[in-house]
Coordinates of C-alpha atoms in Angstrom, one line a residue:
M293 CA 43.8 60.9 -23.4
L294 CA 45.4 58.8 -26.1
T295 CA 44.1 58.6 -29.7
S296 CA 45.9 55.3 -30.3
Y297 CA 47.5 52.5 -28.4
R298 CA 49.8 51.8 -31.4
L299 CA 53.5 52.4 -31.0
E300 CA 56.0 53.9 -33.4
L301 CA 58.8 51.4 -34.0
P302 CA 62.4 52.8 -33.8
A303 CA 64.1 53.8 -37.0
L304 CA 66.8 51.1 -36.7
N305 CA 69.6 49.8 -38.8
F306 CA 72.3 47.2 -38.2
G307 CA 75.7 48.0 -39.5
D308 CA 78.2 45.5 -40.8
D309 CA 79.4 45.0 -37.2
G310 CA 75.9 43.9 -36.1
V311 CA 75.4 46.8 -33.7
P312 CA 71.9 48.4 -33.7
R313 CA 71.8 52.1 -34.4
S314 CA 69.0 54.6 -34.0
S315 CA 68.6 56.7 -37.2
T316 CA 66.3 59.1 -35.2
F317 CA 68.9 59.9 -32.5
D318 CA 72.0 59.2 -34.5
D319 CA 73.3 57.0 -31.6
V320 CA 74.2 53.4 -31.0
Y321 CA 72.3 51.2 -28.5
F322 CA 75.6 49.7 -27.1
D323 CA 79.3 49.5 -27.8
K324 CA 80.1 46.3 -29.7
D325 CA 83.5 45.8 -28.0
A326 CA 82.7 46.9 -24.5
G327 CA 78.9 47.0 -24.1
L328 CA 78.7 44.4 -21.2
E329 CA 81.7 45.9 -19.4
E330 CA 80.2 49.4 -19.7
T331 CA 76.9 48.3 -18.2
R332 CA 78.6 46.5 -15.4
Y333 CA 80.9 49.4 -14.6
V334 CA 78.4 52.3 -14.9
F335 CA 75.2 50.8 -13.6
L336 CA 76.0 47.6 -11.5
Q337 CA 79.2 48.7 -9.9
H338 CA 78.3 52.3 -9.2
N339 CA 74.9 51.4 -7.7
H340 CA 76.8 48.9 -5.5
L341 CA 74.3 46.2 -6.4
A342 CA 76.2 43.0 -5.6
S343 CA 76.8 44.1 -2.0
R344 CA 73.2 45.3 -1.6
W345 CA 71.8 42.1 -2.9
Q346 CA 73.8 39.6 -0.8
P347 CA 71.9 40.3 2.5
L348 CA 68.4 40.2 0.9
Q349 CA 65.9 38.1 2.9
K350 CA 63.3 35.7 1.6
H351 CA 60.4 38.2 1.1
Q352 CA 62.4 41.3 0.3
C353 CA 62.2 42.9 -3.2
F354 CA 64.9 45.1 -4.7
T355 CA 63.6 47.5 -7.4
I356 CA 65.6 49.0 -10.3
A357 CA 64.1 51.6 -12.6
E358 CA 65.6 52.5 -16.0
T359 CA 65.0 55.4 -18.3
G360 CA 65.4 53.5 -21.6
F361 CA 65.0 49.8 -22.2
G362 CA 66.5 49.7 -25.7
T363 CA 67.8 46.1 -26.4
G364 CA 67.3 45.0 -22.7
L365 CA 71.1 44.7 -22.2
N366 CA 71.1 46.5 -18.9
F367 CA 68.3 44.4 -17.6
L368 CA 70.0 41.2 -18.7
C369 CA 73.3 42.2 -17.0
A370 CA 71.5 43.1 -13.8
W371 CA 69.4 40.0 -13.9
Q372 CA 72.5 37.8 -14.3
Q373 CA 74.4 39.5 -11.5
F374 CA 71.4 39.2 -9.2
L375 CA 71.2 35.5 -9.7
E376 CA 74.9 35.2 -9.0
S377 CA 74.8 37.5 -5.9
S378 CA 71.7 36.5 -4.0
N379 CA 70.0 33.2 -3.1
E380 CA 67.0 35.0 -1.6
G381 CA 64.8 37.9 -2.4
W382 CA 63.2 39.1 -5.6
L383 CA 64.4 41.5 -8.4
H384 CA 61.9 43.9 -9.9
F385 CA 63.2 45.7 -12.9
V386 CA 61.2 48.6 -14.3
S387 CA 62.0 50.3 -17.6
V388 CA 60.3 52.7 -20.1
E389 CA 60.7 52.8 -23.8
K390 CA 59.0 55.1 -26.3
F391 CA 60.3 53.2 -29.3
P392 CA 60.4 49.5 -28.4
L393 CA 62.0 46.9 -30.6
D394 CA 59.9 44.1 -31.8
K395 CA 60.7 40.6 -30.8
D396 CA 62.8 39.8 -33.9
K397 CA 64.9 42.9 -33.7
L398 CA 65.4 42.3 -30.0
A399 CA 66.7 38.8 -30.6
Q400 CA 68.9 40.1 -33.4
S401 CA 70.4 42.8 -31.2
L402 CA 71.2 40.4 -28.3
V403 CA 72.7 37.5 -30.4
M404 CA 76.2 39.1 -30.0
W405 CA 76.2 38.5 -26.2
P406 CA 76.6 34.7 -25.9
S407 CA 77.2 34.9 -22.1
L408 CA 73.6 36.2 -21.8
S409 CA 72.0 33.8 -24.3
H410 CA 69.9 31.8 -21.9
L411 CA 68.4 34.8 -20.2
A412 CA 68.0 36.6 -23.5
E413 CA 66.1 33.7 -24.9
L414 CA 63.7 33.8 -21.9
L415 CA 63.3 37.5 -22.4
C416 CA 62.4 37.1 -26.1
E417 CA 60.1 34.2 -25.4
R418 CA 58.0 36.2 -22.9
Y419 CA 58.4 39.7 -24.4
P420 CA 55.1 41.4 -24.5
T421 CA 53.0 42.4 -27.5
L422 CA 53.9 45.9 -28.7
C423 CA 51.1 48.1 -27.4
H424 CA 51.0 51.3 -25.4
G425 CA 50.9 50.9 -21.6
L426 CA 52.3 48.9 -18.7
H427 CA 53.3 45.3 -19.3
M428 CA 54.3 42.9 -16.5
V429 CA 56.6 40.0 -17.4
E430 CA 57.1 37.3 -14.8
F431 CA 60.1 35.0 -14.4
P432 CA 59.1 33.3 -11.1
E433 CA 61.6 30.5 -11.6
Y434 CA 64.3 33.1 -11.5
R435 CA 62.8 35.3 -8.7
T436 CA 62.5 38.2 -11.2
T437 CA 59.8 40.5 -12.5
L438 CA 60.2 42.8 -15.5
T439 CA 57.8 45.7 -15.9
L440 CA 57.9 47.6 -19.1
W441 CA 56.2 50.8 -20.0
F442 CA 55.8 51.4 -23.7
G443 CA 55.3 55.1 -24.3
E444 CA 56.6 58.5 -23.2
A445 CA 59.1 58.1 -20.3
S446 CA 57.6 60.9 -18.2
A447 CA 54.1 59.4 -18.6
G448 CA 55.4 56.0 -17.7
F449 CA 57.0 57.1 -14.4
Q450 CA 53.9 59.2 -13.6
A451 CA 51.8 56.0 -13.9
L452 CA 53.9 54.0 -11.4
N453 CA 53.0 53.2 -7.8
G454 CA 55.8 51.9 -5.7
C455 CA 59.4 52.7 -4.7
V456 CA 62.7 52.5 -6.5
D457 CA 66.0 51.4 -4.9
A458 CA 68.4 52.1 -7.7
W459 CA 68.1 54.1 -11.0
F460 CA 69.8 53.3 -14.3
L461 CA 69.6 56.7 -16.0
D462 CA 70.2 55.5 -19.5
G463 CA 68.5 56.2 -22.8
F464 CA 70.4 58.0 -25.5
A465 CA 72.8 60.8 -24.7
P466 CA 71.0 64.1 -23.5
S467 CA 72.6 66.0 -26.3
K468 CA 70.8 63.7 -28.8
N469 CA 67.6 63.2 -26.9
P470 CA 67.0 66.2 -24.7
E471 CA 63.2 65.9 -24.8
M472 CA 63.4 62.8 -22.5
W473 CA 65.2 64.7 -19.7
S474 CA 62.2 66.9 -18.8
E475 CA 61.3 68.5 -15.5
E476 CA 58.4 66.1 -15.2
L477 CA 60.7 63.2 -15.4
F478 CA 62.9 64.5 -12.6
Q479 CA 59.8 65.1 -10.5
N480 CA 58.8 61.5 -10.9
I481 CA 62.3 60.2 -10.2
Q482 CA 62.0 62.1 -6.9
R483 CA 58.5 60.9 -6.1
L484 CA 59.5 57.2 -6.6
S485 CA 62.7 57.4 -4.6
H486 CA 63.4 57.0 -0.9
T487 CA 66.2 58.0 1.4
G488 CA 69.1 55.8 0.3
T489 CA 68.0 55.3 -3.3
T490 CA 71.0 55.5 -5.6
F491 CA 71.5 56.4 -9.3
A492 CA 74.2 56.0 -11.9
T493 CA 74.4 57.4 -15.4
F494 CA 77.0 57.3 -18.1
T495 CA 76.5 61.0 -18.8
A496 CA 77.9 64.1 -17.0
A497 CA 75.6 66.5 -18.9
G498 CA 74.5 69.6 -17.0
I499 CA 70.8 69.1 -17.7
V500 CA 70.9 65.7 -15.8
R501 CA 73.1 66.9 -13.0
R502 CA 71.0 70.0 -12.3
G503 CA 67.8 68.1 -12.6
L504 CA 68.8 65.5 -10.0
K505 CA 70.4 67.9 -7.5
S506 CA 67.2 70.1 -7.5
H507 CA 65.1 67.0 -6.8
G508 CA 66.8 65.6 -3.7
F509 CA 69.9 63.8 -4.9
D510 CA 73.5 64.3 -3.8
V511 CA 75.3 64.2 -7.1
Q512 CA 79.0 63.3 -7.7
K513 CA 81.2 63.0 -10.7
V514 CA 83.4 60.0 -11.0
K515 CA 85.7 58.5 -13.6
G516 CA 83.7 57.4 -16.7
F517 CA 84.0 54.2 -18.5
G518 CA 86.9 53.7 -21.0
H519 CA 87.7 56.9 -22.9
K520 CA 84.8 58.8 -21.2
R521 CA 86.3 61.3 -18.8
E522 CA 83.3 61.6 -16.4
M523 CA 80.0 60.0 -15.4
M524 CA 77.7 60.7 -12.5
V525 CA 76.5 58.8 -9.4
G526 CA 74.5 59.8 -6.3
T527 CA 72.1 59.1 -3.5
F528 CA 68.7 60.4 -2.6
V529 CA 69.2 62.3 0.6
S530 CA 65.8 64.1 1.0
E531 CA 63.3 62.9 3.5
Q532 CA 59.9 62.4 2.1
E533 CA 56.9 60.2 2.7
S534 CA 56.8 57.3 0.3
Y535 CA 54.0 56.3 -2.1
S536 CA 52.3 59.6 -2.7
A537 CA 48.7 59.1 -3.7
L538 CA 49.0 62.0 -6.1
G539 CA 46.6 64.3 -4.4
K540 CA 44.0 61.6 -3.6
P541 CA 45.0 60.1 -0.3
W542 CA 41.8 58.1 0.0
F543 CA 43.2 56.0 -2.8
N544 CA 46.4 55.1 -0.9
V545 CA 47.2 51.4 -1.2
R546 CA 50.4 51.1 0.8
H547 CA 49.8 49.7 4.3
S548 CA 52.9 47.6 5.1
T549 CA 52.6 44.9 7.8
P550 CA 55.0 42.0 8.6
L551 CA 54.3 39.0 6.4
S552 CA 54.0 35.5 7.7
K553 CA 51.0 33.5 6.3
V554 CA 48.1 34.5 4.0
L555 CA 44.5 33.3 3.9
V556 CA 42.8 33.4 0.5
I557 CA 39.0 32.9 0.7
G558 CA 37.6 31.4 -2.5
S559 CA 39.0 29.0 -5.0
G560 CA 37.6 30.4 -8.3
I561 CA 39.7 32.1 -10.9
A562 CA 40.3 35.2 -8.6
G563 CA 41.2 33.1 -5.6
A564 CA 43.4 30.6 -7.6
T565 CA 45.4 33.3 -9.4
T566 CA 45.8 35.2 -6.1
A567 CA 47.0 32.2 -4.2
S568 CA 49.3 31.2 -7.1
A569 CA 50.8 34.7 -7.3
L570 CA 51.6 34.8 -3.6
A571 CA 52.9 31.2 -3.5
H572 CA 55.4 31.9 -6.3
K573 CA 56.9 34.6 -4.1
G574 CA 57.6 32.0 -1.4
I575 CA 54.8 32.6 1.1
E576 CA 52.6 29.9 2.7
V577 CA 49.0 30.3 1.5
D578 CA 45.9 28.6 2.9
V579 CA 42.8 28.6 0.6
W580 CA 39.4 28.1 2.2
E581 CA 36.6 27.1 -0.1
Q582 CA 33.0 26.8 1.3
D583 CA 31.9 24.4 -1.5
C584 CA 32.9 20.7 -1.9
E585 CA 34.9 21.4 -5.1
I586 CA 37.5 23.9 -6.3
A587 CA 36.0 26.6 -8.6
N588 CA 32.4 25.4 -8.0
G589 CA 30.9 28.9 -8.6
G590 CA 31.1 31.1 -11.6
S591 CA 34.6 29.7 -12.5
G592 CA 33.4 26.1 -12.8
N593 CA 32.4 26.1 -16.5
E594 CA 34.0 23.5 -18.7
Q595 CA 35.1 26.1 -21.3
G596 CA 35.3 29.9 -21.2
M597 CA 36.6 32.6 -23.5
L598 CA 39.3 35.2 -23.1
Y599 CA 37.1 38.2 -24.1
P600 CA 38.2 41.7 -23.1
K601 CA 35.4 43.6 -24.9
L602 CA 37.7 46.5 -25.8
S603 CA 36.2 50.1 -26.0
A604 CA 36.3 52.7 -28.7
S605 CA 38.0 55.3 -26.4
D606 CA 40.9 55.6 -24.0
K607 CA 39.7 55.5 -20.4
P608 CA 41.2 53.9 -17.3
L609 CA 38.8 51.0 -17.3
N610 CA 39.6 50.2 -21.0
R611 CA 43.4 50.5 -20.2
F612 CA 42.9 48.0 -17.4
Y613 CA 41.1 45.5 -19.6
L614 CA 43.7 45.9 -22.4
S615 CA 46.6 45.5 -20.0
A616 CA 44.9 42.6 -18.2
Y617 CA 44.1 40.9 -21.5
L618 CA 47.6 41.0 -22.8
F619 CA 48.9 39.8 -19.4
A620 CA 46.3 37.0 -19.2
Q621 CA 47.2 35.7 -22.7
R622 CA 50.9 35.4 -21.7
F623 CA 49.9 34.0 -18.3
Y624 CA 47.8 31.1 -19.7
Q625 CA 50.4 30.4 -22.3
Q626 CA 53.0 29.8 -19.6
Q627 CA 50.9 27.4 -17.6
K628 CA 52.0 23.8 -18.0
T629 CA 48.8 21.9 -17.2
I630 CA 48.5 18.1 -17.3
E631 CA 45.5 18.3 -19.6
P632 CA 44.9 21.1 -22.2
A633 CA 43.5 24.1 -20.4
W634 CA 44.2 27.0 -22.9
Q635 CA 44.1 27.3 -26.6
Q636 CA 45.0 30.5 -28.4
C637 CA 42.7 30.1 -31.3
G638 CA 41.6 33.7 -31.7
L639 CA 38.1 35.2 -31.2
L640 CA 35.8 36.8 -33.7
Q641 CA 33.5 39.4 -32.2
L642 CA 30.3 39.9 -34.3
P643 CA 28.2 43.0 -34.0
K644 CA 24.9 42.4 -32.2
D645 CA 23.1 45.2 -33.9
A646 CA 23.5 48.2 -36.2
T647 CA 24.7 50.4 -33.3
E648 CA 27.5 48.0 -32.5
H649 CA 28.4 47.7 -36.2
V650 CA 29.0 51.5 -36.3
K651 CA 31.1 51.2 -33.1
F652 CA 33.2 48.5 -34.7
E653 CA 33.8 50.6 -37.8
K654 CA 34.8 53.5 -35.6
I655 CA 37.4 51.4 -33.7
L656 CA 38.9 50.2 -37.0
A657 CA 38.8 53.6 -38.6
D658 CA 40.5 55.3 -35.7
K659 CA 43.2 52.6 -35.6
L660 CA 43.1 52.7 -31.8
Y661 CA 44.6 49.2 -31.4
P662 CA 47.6 47.5 -33.0
E663 CA 46.6 44.9 -35.5
S664 CA 48.3 42.3 -33.4
V665 CA 45.7 43.0 -30.7
L666 CA 42.6 43.8 -32.8
A667 CA 42.3 43.4 -36.5
N668 CA 39.6 43.8 -39.2
H669 CA 37.5 40.9 -40.3
P670 CA 34.8 40.8 -42.9
E671 CA 32.3 39.8 -40.3
G672 CA 33.5 41.8 -37.3
L673 CA 36.5 42.3 -35.1
H674 CA 39.2 39.7 -34.9
L675 CA 41.2 39.3 -31.6
P676 CA 44.1 37.0 -32.6
L677 CA 45.6 36.7 -29.1
S678 CA 42.4 35.4 -27.6
G679 CA 41.0 31.9 -27.3
W680 CA 39.4 29.5 -24.8
V681 CA 40.3 28.5 -21.3
R682 CA 39.0 25.6 -19.2
P683 CA 38.5 27.6 -16.0
K684 CA 38.1 24.7 -13.5
V685 CA 41.1 22.8 -14.9
M686 CA 43.1 26.0 -14.7
C687 CA 42.1 26.7 -11.1
E688 CA 43.0 23.2 -10.1
H689 CA 46.4 23.5 -11.7
L690 CA 47.2 26.9 -10.1
L691 CA 46.3 25.5 -6.7
T692 CA 48.7 22.5 -6.8
H693 CA 51.7 24.7 -5.8
H694 CA 53.5 23.2 -2.8
K695 CA 53.1 26.4 -0.8
I696 CA 49.3 26.3 -1.1
T697 CA 47.0 24.2 1.1
V698 CA 43.4 24.0 -0.1
S699 CA 40.6 23.2 2.4
L700 CA 37.1 22.3 0.9
N701 CA 33.8 22.5 2.7
K702 CA 35.4 25.2 4.9
P703 CA 33.4 28.5 5.1
L704 CA 34.7 31.4 7.0
I705 CA 32.6 31.8 10.2
K706 CA 34.3 34.8 11.8
L707 CA 37.3 37.1 11.2
E708 CA 38.8 39.0 14.1
R709 CA 41.6 41.6 14.0
T710 CA 44.6 41.1 16.3
Q711 CA 47.7 43.3 16.9
N712 CA 49.6 41.6 14.1
G713 CA 47.0 40.2 11.8
F714 CA 43.8 38.2 12.0
I715 CA 42.2 35.2 13.6
A716 CA 40.1 33.4 11.0
S717 CA 37.5 30.9 12.4
S718 CA 35.9 28.0 10.6
E719 CA 33.6 25.5 12.2
E720 CA 36.6 23.3 13.2
E721 CA 39.4 25.7 14.1
Q722 CA 40.9 29.1 14.6
T723 CA 44.0 30.1 12.6
H724 CA 46.2 33.2 12.7
Y725 CA 47.1 35.0 9.4
S726 CA 49.1 38.1 8.7
H727 CA 47.0 38.8 5.6
V728 CA 43.6 37.9 4.3
V729 CA 42.3 38.2 0.8
F730 CA 38.6 37.9 0.0
C731 CA 38.0 36.4 -3.5
T732 CA 34.5 35.3 -2.8
A733 CA 32.5 36.9 -5.6
N734 CA 29.1 37.7 -4.1
H735 CA 29.8 36.3 -0.7
L736 CA 31.2 39.3 1.2
A737 CA 29.4 39.1 4.5
G738 CA 32.7 38.5 6.3
L739 CA 33.6 42.1 5.4
S740 CA 30.3 43.8 6.3
D741 CA 31.7 45.0 9.7
W742 CA 34.0 47.4 7.8
Q743 CA 32.5 48.1 4.5
T744 CA 29.9 47.0 1.9
W745 CA 29.9 47.4 -1.8
P746 CA 27.2 47.7 -4.5
T747 CA 27.6 44.2 -6.0
K748 CA 24.8 41.9 -7.3
P749 CA 24.6 38.4 -8.5
I750 CA 23.4 37.8 -12.1
R751 CA 22.5 34.3 -13.1
G752 CA 24.1 32.7 -16.1
Q753 CA 23.5 29.3 -17.5
V754 CA 25.8 27.7 -20.0
T755 CA 24.9 24.7 -22.2
Q756 CA 26.9 21.7 -23.4
L757 CA 25.8 19.8 -26.4
P758 CA 27.3 16.6 -27.9
T759 CA 28.2 17.5 -31.5
H760 CA 26.5 14.3 -32.8
A761 CA 23.2 15.7 -31.7
L762 CA 23.3 18.2 -34.6
A763 CA 22.1 17.3 -38.1
D764 CA 24.9 16.1 -40.5
N765 CA 25.5 19.5 -42.2
D766 CA 25.3 21.4 -39.0
R767 CA 27.7 19.0 -37.3
T768 CA 30.2 19.5 -40.0
K769 CA 29.9 23.3 -39.7
A770 CA 30.3 23.1 -36.0
R771 CA 33.4 20.9 -36.2
Q772 CA 35.0 23.4 -38.7
L773 CA 34.8 26.2 -36.1
Q774 CA 38.4 27.3 -35.6
H775 CA 38.0 30.3 -33.2
V776 CA 35.6 31.5 -30.5
L777 CA 32.5 33.3 -31.8
C778 CA 31.0 36.0 -29.7
A779 CA 28.0 38.3 -30.2
D780 CA 24.7 37.9 -28.2
G781 CA 26.3 34.9 -26.6
Y782 CA 29.3 32.8 -27.5
V783 CA 30.4 29.4 -28.7
S784 CA 33.9 27.9 -28.4
P785 CA 35.5 25.4 -30.8
E786 CA 34.5 21.8 -30.2
L787 CA 36.1 20.2 -27.1
D788 CA 35.9 16.4 -26.4
N789 CA 33.1 16.1 -29.0
H790 CA 31.0 18.7 -27.3
L791 CA 30.1 22.4 -28.0
N792 CA 30.1 24.7 -25.0
F793 CA 28.0 27.8 -25.5
G794 CA 25.7 30.4 -23.8
A795 CA 25.3 32.2 -21.7
T796 CA 22.0 33.5 -20.3
Y797 CA 21.9 36.8 -18.5
D798 CA 19.1 36.5 -16.0
L799 CA 18.6 39.7 -14.1
G800 CA 16.8 39.2 -10.7
S801 CA 17.0 35.4 -10.7
E802 CA 18.9 33.5 -8.1
N803 CA 17.7 30.1 -9.2
T804 CA 20.8 27.8 -9.3
E805 CA 18.9 24.9 -11.0
V806 CA 19.6 24.2 -14.7
S807 CA 16.5 24.9 -16.7
A808 CA 15.2 23.8 -20.0
Q809 CA 14.1 27.3 -20.8
S810 CA 17.7 28.6 -20.5
H811 CA 18.9 25.7 -22.7
Q812 CA 16.4 26.8 -25.3
E813 CA 17.6 30.4 -25.1
N814 CA 21.2 29.3 -25.5
L815 CA 20.3 27.1 -28.5
Q816 CA 18.8 30.2 -30.2
K817 CA 22.1 32.0 -29.6
L818 CA 24.0 29.0 -31.1
Q819 CA 21.8 29.1 -34.1
A820 CA 22.5 32.7 -34.7
L821 CA 26.2 32.4 -34.2
L822 CA 26.8 29.3 -36.5
S823 CA 23.9 29.8 -38.9
I824 CA 22.6 26.3 -38.2
D825 CA 19.2 24.9 -37.3
T826 CA 18.8 24.0 -33.7
Q827 CA 15.0 23.7 -33.7
N828 CA 15.1 19.9 -33.7
V829 CA 17.9 19.5 -31.1
P830 CA 16.4 17.5 -28.3
L831 CA 16.6 19.3 -25.0
E832 CA 17.5 16.1 -23.2
A833 CA 20.7 16.0 -25.2
C834 CA 21.7 19.3 -23.5
S835 CA 23.6 19.5 -20.2
G836 CA 24.9 22.5 -18.4
R837 CA 25.5 24.4 -15.2
V838 CA 24.5 27.7 -13.6
G839 CA 26.8 30.3 -12.1
M840 CA 26.2 33.6 -10.5
R841 CA 28.3 36.4 -11.9
C842 CA 29.4 39.0 -9.4
T843 CA 28.7 42.4 -11.0
V844 CA 29.3 45.9 -9.8
T845 CA 27.1 48.9 -10.4
D846 CA 30.0 50.7 -12.2
Y847 CA 31.0 47.5 -14.2
T848 CA 34.5 47.7 -12.6
P849 CA 36.1 45.1 -10.4
I850 CA 36.8 45.9 -6.8
V851 CA 40.5 45.2 -6.1
G852 CA 42.7 46.5 -3.3
P853 CA 43.0 47.2 0.4
V854 CA 39.9 47.3 2.6
S855 CA 39.1 50.3 4.8
S856 CA 36.4 51.1 7.3
H857 CA 33.6 53.0 5.6
Q858 CA 33.0 55.0 8.8
S859 CA 36.6 56.1 9.1
L860 CA 36.6 57.3 5.5
I861 CA 33.4 59.3 6.1
E862 CA 34.9 60.9 9.2
R863 CA 38.3 61.6 7.8
Y864 CA 37.2 63.1 4.5
A865 CA 33.9 64.7 5.6
P866 CA 34.9 68.1 4.0
L867 CA 34.3 66.5 0.5
R868 CA 30.6 66.8 1.2
K869 CA 30.8 70.5 0.8
N870 CA 33.8 70.7 -1.6
A871 CA 34.5 67.9 -4.0
K872 CA 37.8 69.5 -4.8
W873 CA 39.0 69.6 -1.2
Q874 CA 42.5 68.4 -0.7
T875 CA 44.4 66.8 2.2
D876 CA 47.5 64.9 2.9
A877 CA 45.8 62.6 5.4
K878 CA 46.0 59.1 4.0
S879 CA 43.2 56.6 4.4
E880 CA 43.7 54.1 7.2
A881 CA 43.1 50.6 5.9
I882 CA 42.3 47.5 7.9
T883 CA 46.0 46.6 7.6
G884 CA 46.5 43.2 5.9
L885 CA 42.9 42.9 4.6
Y886 CA 42.3 42.9 0.8
I887 CA 39.4 42.2 -1.6
N888 CA 39.5 40.9 -5.2
T889 CA 36.0 40.6 -6.6
G890 CA 33.4 41.9 -9.0
H891 CA 35.0 40.5 -12.2
G892 CA 31.6 39.7 -13.7
S893 CA 31.7 37.7 -16.9
R894 CA 35.3 38.8 -17.7
G895 CA 37.2 37.2 -14.8
L896 CA 39.3 35.1 -17.1
V897 CA 40.7 38.4 -18.5
S898 CA 40.9 40.5 -15.3
A899 CA 41.8 38.0 -12.6
P900 CA 45.4 37.1 -13.4
L901 CA 46.6 40.7 -13.4
S902 CA 44.4 41.7 -10.4
A903 CA 46.1 38.8 -8.5
Q904 CA 49.6 40.1 -9.3
Y905 CA 48.4 43.6 -8.2
I906 CA 47.3 42.2 -4.8
S907 CA 50.6 40.3 -4.5
S908 CA 52.5 43.5 -5.2
L909 CA 50.7 45.3 -2.3
I910 CA 51.2 42.5 0.2
F911 CA 54.9 42.2 -0.7
D912 CA 55.3 46.0 -1.0
E913 CA 56.5 45.9 -4.6
M914 CA 56.0 48.1 -7.6
A915 CA 52.4 47.8 -8.7
P916 CA 51.7 46.3 -12.2
L917 CA 48.9 48.8 -12.8
E918 CA 48.9 52.4 -13.8
Q919 CA 47.9 54.8 -11.0
S920 CA 44.7 55.8 -12.8
I921 CA 43.7 52.2 -12.9
I922 CA 44.5 51.7 -9.3
E923 CA 42.1 54.5 -8.5
A924 CA 39.4 53.0 -10.8
L925 CA 39.6 49.6 -9.0
H926 CA 40.0 51.0 -5.5
P927 CA 37.5 49.6 -2.9
N928 CA 37.2 53.1 -1.4
R929 CA 35.8 54.7 -4.5
F930 CA 32.2 54.1 -3.5
S931 CA 32.5 55.8 -0.1
I932 CA 34.3 58.8 -1.7
R933 CA 31.6 59.1 -4.4
Q934 CA 29.0 59.1 -1.7
L935 CA 30.8 61.9 0.1
K936 CA 31.2 64.0 -3.0
R937 CA 27.5 63.6 -3.8
G938 CA 26.5 64.4 -0.3
E939 CA 24.9 61.0 0.1
A940 CA 27.2 59.7 3.0

């Protein structure tokens, strides 16, 4: 368990020649005169990348993993050659870095390579906030994904779920950084490789050679670059089953099946982000929405907040929301909507009571988060990367992709399995799909033949008030609001001369009608947040809408492949008597069937990364989530808990 998500920046200096040098490891990041040529010779040529990329097909992904990101030079060189070598397929580049450069140092380091300037500018523009963990950076217009792990290399590779096609074993020389080349690192290189995976490394050091040979690689020495006498290359020759579930086979998520066309059910933020993620990979996507409008459920509010509600301790769920929050901020920033749908104005979280005030003080005193993520404020916690989103506008924008067809007033009546997918039936037609993703919040009846989950709807009413309905002094105060305020309720900065605020949390109510009582409750929240008088605001000036949050008993979204509850109970029955029982028998999912639901009131934070995760499973790519998070979100977790408790 981590005590801080903060990172130690590298002790870096730039010499007169402009080359970045590590003071810690007494080594240069690259050779000024031959850095590009060395990368191309050592890593690109000796992994035979150009010839391996040329035959890539439309939905194939090629994954490279690297042991030290540094300045990103190896990534940029590989990216450039990928675009020159292949008109199809997708490049996924994974790299780990314990001491990442900040954006300014990154740009300064790469300025000396003008031939890479365009790609370098894109990298710097989308470079993630420096914070411990896994960061997914998308370049869909260039068929490329970059996944960065900021932290210890061995921990980073241990967290990965997926398969690597080629390794760039870089980082500083083993003689200057021997701690990185640990037994645990070699074990994870083996775990993530498959028969035919290649590697190349500039070094010929014995610690690297012995480590790779003892973990399944055929290793050869070849002529090194320039004055270097030798380097090493090789191929993984061992036979092993891919995608180990790390001792928990019931949490397996890899169930490959041929990909043709995908059905996404639901057009809210979960469905829209899922459909968009799939469409950007080039697959045809149908979206079925049972209502008469896009995002007519919980995602239909005029204005929502990007509010991760970060914890005071390091747990898988907190890691998920932290990673999802950082991804969502970059995701919304990249969306080019016709009308404004995202504003990074920051969010101020005020303590609701004395207990929460103590919690805030602990978070700040422990320095768990970087100040760029969470900072001190006289009134509470400041989240500078946060802001407001217009969920409905965002969903409509995401669903305009030319690969997406949206059908309204089209509920799913029946879903039947076939030998190679599913037949989905509406009232009008039957259509075949290779994959189906349920993004239907509380409406999961279509999956009840296989499994049910402990979800429940919680009513929430939001209120919209014309700013002119407030008294003069209060109106001025409201219009001066620059960031989202959040405590027992929230209010966003004025939008189109209206304040949007709320929301009620009505347990046990399924009333979808807007009520005056809920408006009154929201006005009280607004009064507390802005320190204004709302007693004389006429209720008839208020408008609003009601949505049903989809909440889960363990407050964690349900995202991943769907399995049969009965098959889980039968296959893992010994867990009833021994919760520590182990087996290699992987769970058998309903191949091609996925669920993405249970996001509660934080869907604007969690949905974009969850969508990318679902896409990675369907396209059989490296997952953008840590293994511990995959297990925390896994739809099978409830059946397994029942077994371990003797309840199933």
